[in-house]
Every structure is written in C-alpha cells, then in structure tokens.
Tab-separated table of C-alpha atoms in Angstrom:
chain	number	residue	atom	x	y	z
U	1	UNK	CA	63.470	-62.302	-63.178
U	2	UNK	CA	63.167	-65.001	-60.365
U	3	UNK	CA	64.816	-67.731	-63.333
U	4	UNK	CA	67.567	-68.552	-60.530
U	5	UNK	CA	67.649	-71.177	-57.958
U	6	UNK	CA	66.568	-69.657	-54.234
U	7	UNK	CA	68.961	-69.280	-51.718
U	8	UNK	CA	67.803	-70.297	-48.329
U	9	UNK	CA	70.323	-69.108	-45.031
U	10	UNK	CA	69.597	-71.732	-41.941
U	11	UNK	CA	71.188	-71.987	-38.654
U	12	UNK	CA	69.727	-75.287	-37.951
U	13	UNK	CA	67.193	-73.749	-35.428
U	14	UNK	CA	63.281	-74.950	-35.227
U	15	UNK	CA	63.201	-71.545	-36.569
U	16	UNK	CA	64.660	-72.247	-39.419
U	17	UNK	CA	62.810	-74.756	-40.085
U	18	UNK	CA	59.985	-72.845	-41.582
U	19	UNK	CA	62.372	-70.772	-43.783
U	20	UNK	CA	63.732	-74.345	-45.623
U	21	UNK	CA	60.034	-75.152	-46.322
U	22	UNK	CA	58.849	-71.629	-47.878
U	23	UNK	CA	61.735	-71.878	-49.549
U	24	UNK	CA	61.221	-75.251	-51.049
U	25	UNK	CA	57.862	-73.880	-51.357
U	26	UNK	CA	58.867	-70.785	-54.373
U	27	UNK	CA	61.305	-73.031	-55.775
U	28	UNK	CA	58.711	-75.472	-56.567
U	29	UNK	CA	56.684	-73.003	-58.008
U	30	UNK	CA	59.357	-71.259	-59.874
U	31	UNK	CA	60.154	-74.909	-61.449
U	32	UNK	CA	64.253	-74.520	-59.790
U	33	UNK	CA	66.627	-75.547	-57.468
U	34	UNK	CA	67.132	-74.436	-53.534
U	35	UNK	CA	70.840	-73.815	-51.966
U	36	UNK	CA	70.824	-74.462	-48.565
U	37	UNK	CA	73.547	-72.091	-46.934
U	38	UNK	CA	75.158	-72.696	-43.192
U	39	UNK	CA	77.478	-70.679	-42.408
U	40	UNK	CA	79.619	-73.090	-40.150
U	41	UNK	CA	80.324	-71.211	-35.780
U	42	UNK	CA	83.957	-71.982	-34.633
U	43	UNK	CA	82.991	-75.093	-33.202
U	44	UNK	CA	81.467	-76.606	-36.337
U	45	UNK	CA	84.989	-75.994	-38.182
U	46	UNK	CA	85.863	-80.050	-37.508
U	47	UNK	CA	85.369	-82.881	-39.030
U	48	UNK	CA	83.199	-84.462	-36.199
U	49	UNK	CA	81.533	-80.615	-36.484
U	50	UNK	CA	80.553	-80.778	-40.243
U	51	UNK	CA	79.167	-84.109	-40.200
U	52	UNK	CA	77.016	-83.230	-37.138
U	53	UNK	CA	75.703	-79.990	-39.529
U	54	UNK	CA	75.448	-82.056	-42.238
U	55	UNK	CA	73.264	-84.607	-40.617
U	56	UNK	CA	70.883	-81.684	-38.804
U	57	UNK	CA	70.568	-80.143	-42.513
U	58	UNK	CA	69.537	-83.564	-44.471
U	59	UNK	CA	67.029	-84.139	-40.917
U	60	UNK	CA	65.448	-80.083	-42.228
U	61	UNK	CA	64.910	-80.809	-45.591
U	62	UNK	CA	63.025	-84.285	-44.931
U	63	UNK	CA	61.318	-82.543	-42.907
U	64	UNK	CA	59.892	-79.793	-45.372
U	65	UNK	CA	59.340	-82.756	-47.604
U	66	UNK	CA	61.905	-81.808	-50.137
U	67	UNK	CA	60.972	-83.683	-53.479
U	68	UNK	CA	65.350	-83.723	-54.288
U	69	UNK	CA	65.960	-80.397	-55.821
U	70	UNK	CA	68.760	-78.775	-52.935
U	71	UNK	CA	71.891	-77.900	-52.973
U	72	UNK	CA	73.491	-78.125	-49.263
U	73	UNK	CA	76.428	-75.838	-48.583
U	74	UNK	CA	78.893	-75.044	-46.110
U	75	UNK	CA	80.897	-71.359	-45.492
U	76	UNK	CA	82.974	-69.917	-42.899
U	77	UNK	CA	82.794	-66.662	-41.565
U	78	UNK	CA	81.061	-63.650	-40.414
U	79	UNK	CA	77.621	-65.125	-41.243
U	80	UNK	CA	75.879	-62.121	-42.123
U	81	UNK	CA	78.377	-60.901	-44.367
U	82	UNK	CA	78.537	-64.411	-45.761
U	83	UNK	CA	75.032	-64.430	-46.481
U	84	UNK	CA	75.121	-61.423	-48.107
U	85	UNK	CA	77.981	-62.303	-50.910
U	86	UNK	CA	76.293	-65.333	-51.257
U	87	UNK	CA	73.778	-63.750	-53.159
U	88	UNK	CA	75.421	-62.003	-55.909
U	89	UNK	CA	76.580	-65.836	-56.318
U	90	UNK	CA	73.809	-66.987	-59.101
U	91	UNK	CA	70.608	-66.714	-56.952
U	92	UNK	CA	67.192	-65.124	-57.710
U	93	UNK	CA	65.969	-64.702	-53.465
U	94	UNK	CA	67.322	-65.221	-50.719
U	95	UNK	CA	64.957	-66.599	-48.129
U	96	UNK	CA	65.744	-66.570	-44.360
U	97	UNK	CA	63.732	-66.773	-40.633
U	98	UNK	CA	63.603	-64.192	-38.438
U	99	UNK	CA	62.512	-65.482	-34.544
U	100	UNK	CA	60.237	-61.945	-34.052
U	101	UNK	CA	62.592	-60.411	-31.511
U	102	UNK	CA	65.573	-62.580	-32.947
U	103	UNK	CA	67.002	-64.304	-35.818
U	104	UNK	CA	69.694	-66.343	-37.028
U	105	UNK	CA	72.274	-66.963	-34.423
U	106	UNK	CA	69.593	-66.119	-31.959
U	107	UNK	CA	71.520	-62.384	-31.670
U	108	UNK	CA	69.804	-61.233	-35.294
U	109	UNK	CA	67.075	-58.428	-33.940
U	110	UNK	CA	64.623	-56.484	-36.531
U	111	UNK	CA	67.401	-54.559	-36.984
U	112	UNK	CA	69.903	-56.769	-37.840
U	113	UNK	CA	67.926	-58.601	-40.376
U	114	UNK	CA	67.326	-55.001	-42.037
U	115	UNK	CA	70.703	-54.457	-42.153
U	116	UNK	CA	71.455	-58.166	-44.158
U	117	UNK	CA	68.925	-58.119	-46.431
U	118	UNK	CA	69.624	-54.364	-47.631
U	119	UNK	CA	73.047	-55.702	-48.342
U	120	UNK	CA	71.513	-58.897	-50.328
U	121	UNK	CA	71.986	-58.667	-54.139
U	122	UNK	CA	69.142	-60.389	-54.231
U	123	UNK	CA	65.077	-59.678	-53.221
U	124	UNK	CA	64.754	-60.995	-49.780
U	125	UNK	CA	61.233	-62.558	-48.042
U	126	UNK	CA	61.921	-62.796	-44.465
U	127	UNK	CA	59.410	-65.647	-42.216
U	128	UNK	CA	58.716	-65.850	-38.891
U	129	UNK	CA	58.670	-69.333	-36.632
U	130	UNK	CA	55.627	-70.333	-36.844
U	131	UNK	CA	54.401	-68.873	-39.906
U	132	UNK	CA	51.090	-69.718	-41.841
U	133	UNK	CA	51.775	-71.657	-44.734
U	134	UNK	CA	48.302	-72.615	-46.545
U	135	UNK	CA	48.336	-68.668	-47.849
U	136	UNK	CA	51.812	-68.213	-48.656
U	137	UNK	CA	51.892	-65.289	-51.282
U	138	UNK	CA	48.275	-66.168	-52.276
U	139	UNK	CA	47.660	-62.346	-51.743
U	140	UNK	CA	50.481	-59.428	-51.717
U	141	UNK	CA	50.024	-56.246	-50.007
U	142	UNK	CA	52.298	-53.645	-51.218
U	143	UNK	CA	52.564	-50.080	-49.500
U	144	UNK	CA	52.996	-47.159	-51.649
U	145	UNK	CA	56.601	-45.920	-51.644
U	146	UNK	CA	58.374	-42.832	-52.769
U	147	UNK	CA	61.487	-44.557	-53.943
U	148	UNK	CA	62.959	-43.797	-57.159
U	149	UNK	CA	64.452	-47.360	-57.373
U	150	UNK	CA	61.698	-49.343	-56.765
U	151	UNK	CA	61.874	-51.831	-60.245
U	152	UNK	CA	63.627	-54.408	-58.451
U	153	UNK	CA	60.566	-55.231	-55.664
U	154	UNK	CA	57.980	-54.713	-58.793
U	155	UNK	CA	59.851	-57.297	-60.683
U	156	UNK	CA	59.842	-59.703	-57.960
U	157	UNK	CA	56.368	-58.559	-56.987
U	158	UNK	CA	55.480	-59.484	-60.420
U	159	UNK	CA	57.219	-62.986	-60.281
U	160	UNK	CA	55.940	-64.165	-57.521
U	161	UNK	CA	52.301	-63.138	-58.504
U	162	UNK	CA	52.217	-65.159	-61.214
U	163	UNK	CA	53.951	-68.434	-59.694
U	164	UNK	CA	51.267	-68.216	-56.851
U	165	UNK	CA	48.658	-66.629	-58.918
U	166	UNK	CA	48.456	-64.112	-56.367
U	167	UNK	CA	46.582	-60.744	-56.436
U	168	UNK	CA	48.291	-57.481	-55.497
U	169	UNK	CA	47.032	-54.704	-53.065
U	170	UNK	CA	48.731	-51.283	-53.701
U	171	UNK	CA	48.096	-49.809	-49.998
U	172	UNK	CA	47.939	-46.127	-49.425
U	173	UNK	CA	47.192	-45.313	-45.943
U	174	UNK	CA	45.556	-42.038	-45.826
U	175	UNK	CA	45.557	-39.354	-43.381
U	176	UNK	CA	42.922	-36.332	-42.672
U	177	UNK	CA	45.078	-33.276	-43.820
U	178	UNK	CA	47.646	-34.873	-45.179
U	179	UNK	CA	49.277	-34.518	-49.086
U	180	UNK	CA	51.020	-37.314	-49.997
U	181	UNK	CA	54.097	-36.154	-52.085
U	182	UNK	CA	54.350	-36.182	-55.946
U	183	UNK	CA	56.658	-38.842	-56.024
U	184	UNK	CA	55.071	-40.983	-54.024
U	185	UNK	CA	51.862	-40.511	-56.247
U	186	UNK	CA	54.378	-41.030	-59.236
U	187	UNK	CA	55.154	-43.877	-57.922
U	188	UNK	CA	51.700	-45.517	-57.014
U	189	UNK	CA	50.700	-45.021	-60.536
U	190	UNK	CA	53.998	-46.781	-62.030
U	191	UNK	CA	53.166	-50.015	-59.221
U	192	UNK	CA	49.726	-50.222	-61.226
U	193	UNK	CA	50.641	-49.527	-64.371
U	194	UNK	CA	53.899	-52.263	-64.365
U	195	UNK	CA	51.149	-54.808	-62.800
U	196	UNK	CA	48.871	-53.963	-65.558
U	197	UNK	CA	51.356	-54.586	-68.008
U	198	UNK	CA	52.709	-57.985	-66.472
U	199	UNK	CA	48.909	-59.188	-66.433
U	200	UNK	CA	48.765	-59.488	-62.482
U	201	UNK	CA	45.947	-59.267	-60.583
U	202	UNK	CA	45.496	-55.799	-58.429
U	203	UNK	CA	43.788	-53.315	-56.624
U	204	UNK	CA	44.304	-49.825	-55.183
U	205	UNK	CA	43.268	-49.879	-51.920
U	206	UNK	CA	43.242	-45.983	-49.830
U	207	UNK	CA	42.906	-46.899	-46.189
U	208	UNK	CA	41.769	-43.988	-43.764
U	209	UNK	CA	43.554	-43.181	-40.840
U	210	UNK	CA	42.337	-44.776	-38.088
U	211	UNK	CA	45.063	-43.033	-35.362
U	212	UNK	CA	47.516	-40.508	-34.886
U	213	UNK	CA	50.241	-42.047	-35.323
U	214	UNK	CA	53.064	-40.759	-38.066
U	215	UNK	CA	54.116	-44.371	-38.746
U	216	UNK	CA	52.478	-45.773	-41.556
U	217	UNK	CA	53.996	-50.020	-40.264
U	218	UNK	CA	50.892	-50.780	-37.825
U	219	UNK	CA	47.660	-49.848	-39.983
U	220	UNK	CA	49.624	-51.740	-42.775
U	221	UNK	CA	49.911	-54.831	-40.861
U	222	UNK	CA	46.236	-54.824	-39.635
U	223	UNK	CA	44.952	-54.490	-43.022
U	224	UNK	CA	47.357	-57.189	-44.586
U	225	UNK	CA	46.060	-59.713	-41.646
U	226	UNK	CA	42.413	-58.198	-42.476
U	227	UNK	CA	42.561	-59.208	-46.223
U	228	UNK	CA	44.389	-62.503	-45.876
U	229	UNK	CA	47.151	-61.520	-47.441
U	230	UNK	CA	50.460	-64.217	-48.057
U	231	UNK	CA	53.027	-61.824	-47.818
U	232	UNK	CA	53.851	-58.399	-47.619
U	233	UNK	CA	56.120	-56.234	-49.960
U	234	UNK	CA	58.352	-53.228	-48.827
U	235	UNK	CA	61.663	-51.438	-50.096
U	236	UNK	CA	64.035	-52.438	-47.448
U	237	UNK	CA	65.989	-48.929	-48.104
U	238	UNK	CA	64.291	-45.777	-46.663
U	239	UNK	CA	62.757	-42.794	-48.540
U	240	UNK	CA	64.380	-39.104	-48.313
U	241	UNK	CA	60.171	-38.339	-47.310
U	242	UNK	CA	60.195	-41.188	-44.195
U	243	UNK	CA	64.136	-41.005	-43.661
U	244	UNK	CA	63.599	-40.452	-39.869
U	245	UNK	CA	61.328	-43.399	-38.768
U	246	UNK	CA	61.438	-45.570	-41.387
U	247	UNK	CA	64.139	-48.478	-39.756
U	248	UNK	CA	61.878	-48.847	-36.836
U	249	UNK	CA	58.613	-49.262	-39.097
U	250	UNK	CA	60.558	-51.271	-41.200
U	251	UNK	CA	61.732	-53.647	-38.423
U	252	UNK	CA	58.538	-53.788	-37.227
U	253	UNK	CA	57.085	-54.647	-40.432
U	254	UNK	CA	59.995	-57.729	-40.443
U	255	UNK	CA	58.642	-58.687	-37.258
U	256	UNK	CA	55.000	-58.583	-37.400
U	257	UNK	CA	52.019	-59.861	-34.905
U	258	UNK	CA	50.003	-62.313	-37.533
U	259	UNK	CA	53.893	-63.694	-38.606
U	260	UNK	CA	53.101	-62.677	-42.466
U	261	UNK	CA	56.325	-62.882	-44.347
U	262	UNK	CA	58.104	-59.772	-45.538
U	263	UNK	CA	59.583	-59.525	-48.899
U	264	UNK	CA	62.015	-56.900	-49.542
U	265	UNK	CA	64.250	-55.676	-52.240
C-alpha cells in the first residue's frame, strides 16, 4: 500500500533536481505528503552550513513547483546507510536520482545505487538527470522474474497503476531454444493474475530474441523506449536462475540510454 508520504533523498545537485519533482509528482497523485531527506557532508555540520542547505532545499522545491505538502529534513552520517533507515521510518517509496554513471555524492555508480535501494524498506524508483516527465508511469514495463518474493513490486506495481492510470506490460524476452524455468512461468502467471484482480490495465508481451546475448537488460530497455513506457519495474534482488549476471543487468537497467525511471522493490 503506497498510503505513506514519499521519501525523496537529495544532495542538492541539478541532478537532484528531477528526483524532488517526480517525487512531488506520486505524492500528488497518491493525495500525501513528501520528506525531503539531506543527509548533511562534514562541512554542512555548522550553523552557517545548515542554513546554506536549508536555503538550496526551499530554492528545489520552488522549483518543482511544490503546491506546500514537504517535509524538509536534516541527518548526519554515512548517507547511504542513512537513507536506507530512513525508510523503515513511516514512508511508502523512496525516490532518489541517479547521474547515469553517478549518483548522489557524485561517487554513487549503478552499483552503488543497487546496493541502497536493496537495503530500502521501502519500493524504490530511481530517475536519471534529465528525465522525461510528460510520461511518467503512464505505461509500466515489467520483466518476468523468477523470484519467490516478488508481492512487494506487484503491490507497488499495482499502486502506482492506478494513481497514473497506467497500463502494465509483463515482458518475456524469448530466446530460440531456450525453456524458461517453471518458476519463472509460475511467476508470469501470478503478475497477471494479481493485475487482473487489482483491475489494472495489462498485457503479456513475448519479445523474440533479436541477439545473442545471455543478458536479458538491453532488449528490455529497447522495447520499454519502443512502447513509451513511464517507468520500468524490476526486483532489485537477483534470482538463484540469473544469480551470475544479474547486478550488471540490473545496474544497467538503473542507468538506462532513454533515462526511463527504474522502480524497484
């Protein structure tokens, strides 16, 4: 249930920028409240410091026309794991801007970003700089997955569907020769079913192979910028069937060419 206010991470960066207004974006949709989280570098720990934050914070939020409705907040600390606790504190998403080959603090890679948002409590959706706002989560395109945990992203799946009145792609990519497991199939037809149930708009959509590659990130991407689609949806944990490639197709589904934003859970 997205029935929480969002939780958006900034470090004040153009970047960043873009996170604070998809974020005020779902929280106007979802009808709540947006926390805007700094978490403060050693030279911010000062009076002069926090008023100089402060000020740079108020200037993001006028900027992504906030209509009033955010929370601004302060923390010390190790910012990623300060992100992550913040989470589990009363929030329903976290929402935060990854720069393609960086992120927050300018030092966050594909990989680091992983790394936070599989520690989040919360469903993630990671944006580029730069990123396309006029579809935001108008369509979702959501890869099959062998997980057996996989409630959590249909629940937010299902959430944000309905505030956007989105419709849902359930991508399989298919390969000559290849059987995809049983639990993967398992899987696919518990995605439709739950979507059926929550009255969400969806498709299955089987994509053939149009390489050799074993990755499955690439010929997602290139069908989610084919169809339009406002976001894409992924497990941010690996499968026991993909274990061995699955952070770099991950982080490279985190940092994508057409900037679509990621959510993950």
């Amino acid at each position: 249930m997205l029935d929480k206010d969002i939780l958006c991470a900034t470090d004040l960066t153009p970047a960043s920028d873009d996170a604070v207004r998809v974020a005020m974006t779902i929280a106007d949709r979802l009808s709540t409240r947006t926390t805007l989280l700094h978490v403060l570098t050693k030279d911010e720990r000062n009076a002069e410091g926090r008023e100089q934050v402060q000020a740079m914070m108020d200037a993001q939020v006028e900027k992504a026309g906030s209509s009033g409705r955010i929370t601004p907040k302060l923390s010390e600390g190790d910012f990623m794991k300060t992100i992550a606790e913040e989470t589990g504190q009363g929030h329903s998403l976290l929402v935060l801007c990854t720069h393609g080959a960086k992120g927050l603090r300018q030092n966050l890679f594909g990989a680091d970003i992983l790394k936070l948002v599989r520690h989040a409590a919360t469903p993630a959706i990671v944006v580029q700089e730069g990123v396309r706002s006029e579809n935001l989560l108008k369509r979702i395109v959501m890869p099959v997955a062998a997980h057996p945990d996989i409630d959590k992203l249909l629940d937010a799946v299902v959430g944000l569907a309905r505030a956007f009145e989105a419709d849902v792609h359930i991508f399989q990519l298919v390969r000559p020769g290849e059987s995809p497991s049983q639990e993967l199939l398992d899987n696919k037809l518990k995605m439709m079913r739950h979507l059926e149930n929550a009255g969400v708009k969806h498709q299955e959509v089987n994509e053939p192979s149009t390489s050799f590659s074993i990755g499955f990130a690439q010929a997602t991407i290139d069908y989610a910028e084919k169809v339009g689609a406002g976001a894409l949806a992924i497990m941010a944990h690996a499968s026991d069937e993909y274990r061995y490639i699955a952070d770099a197709e991950k982080e490279r589904m985190l940092t994508n060419g057409p900037r679509i934003p990621v959510l993950c859970a």
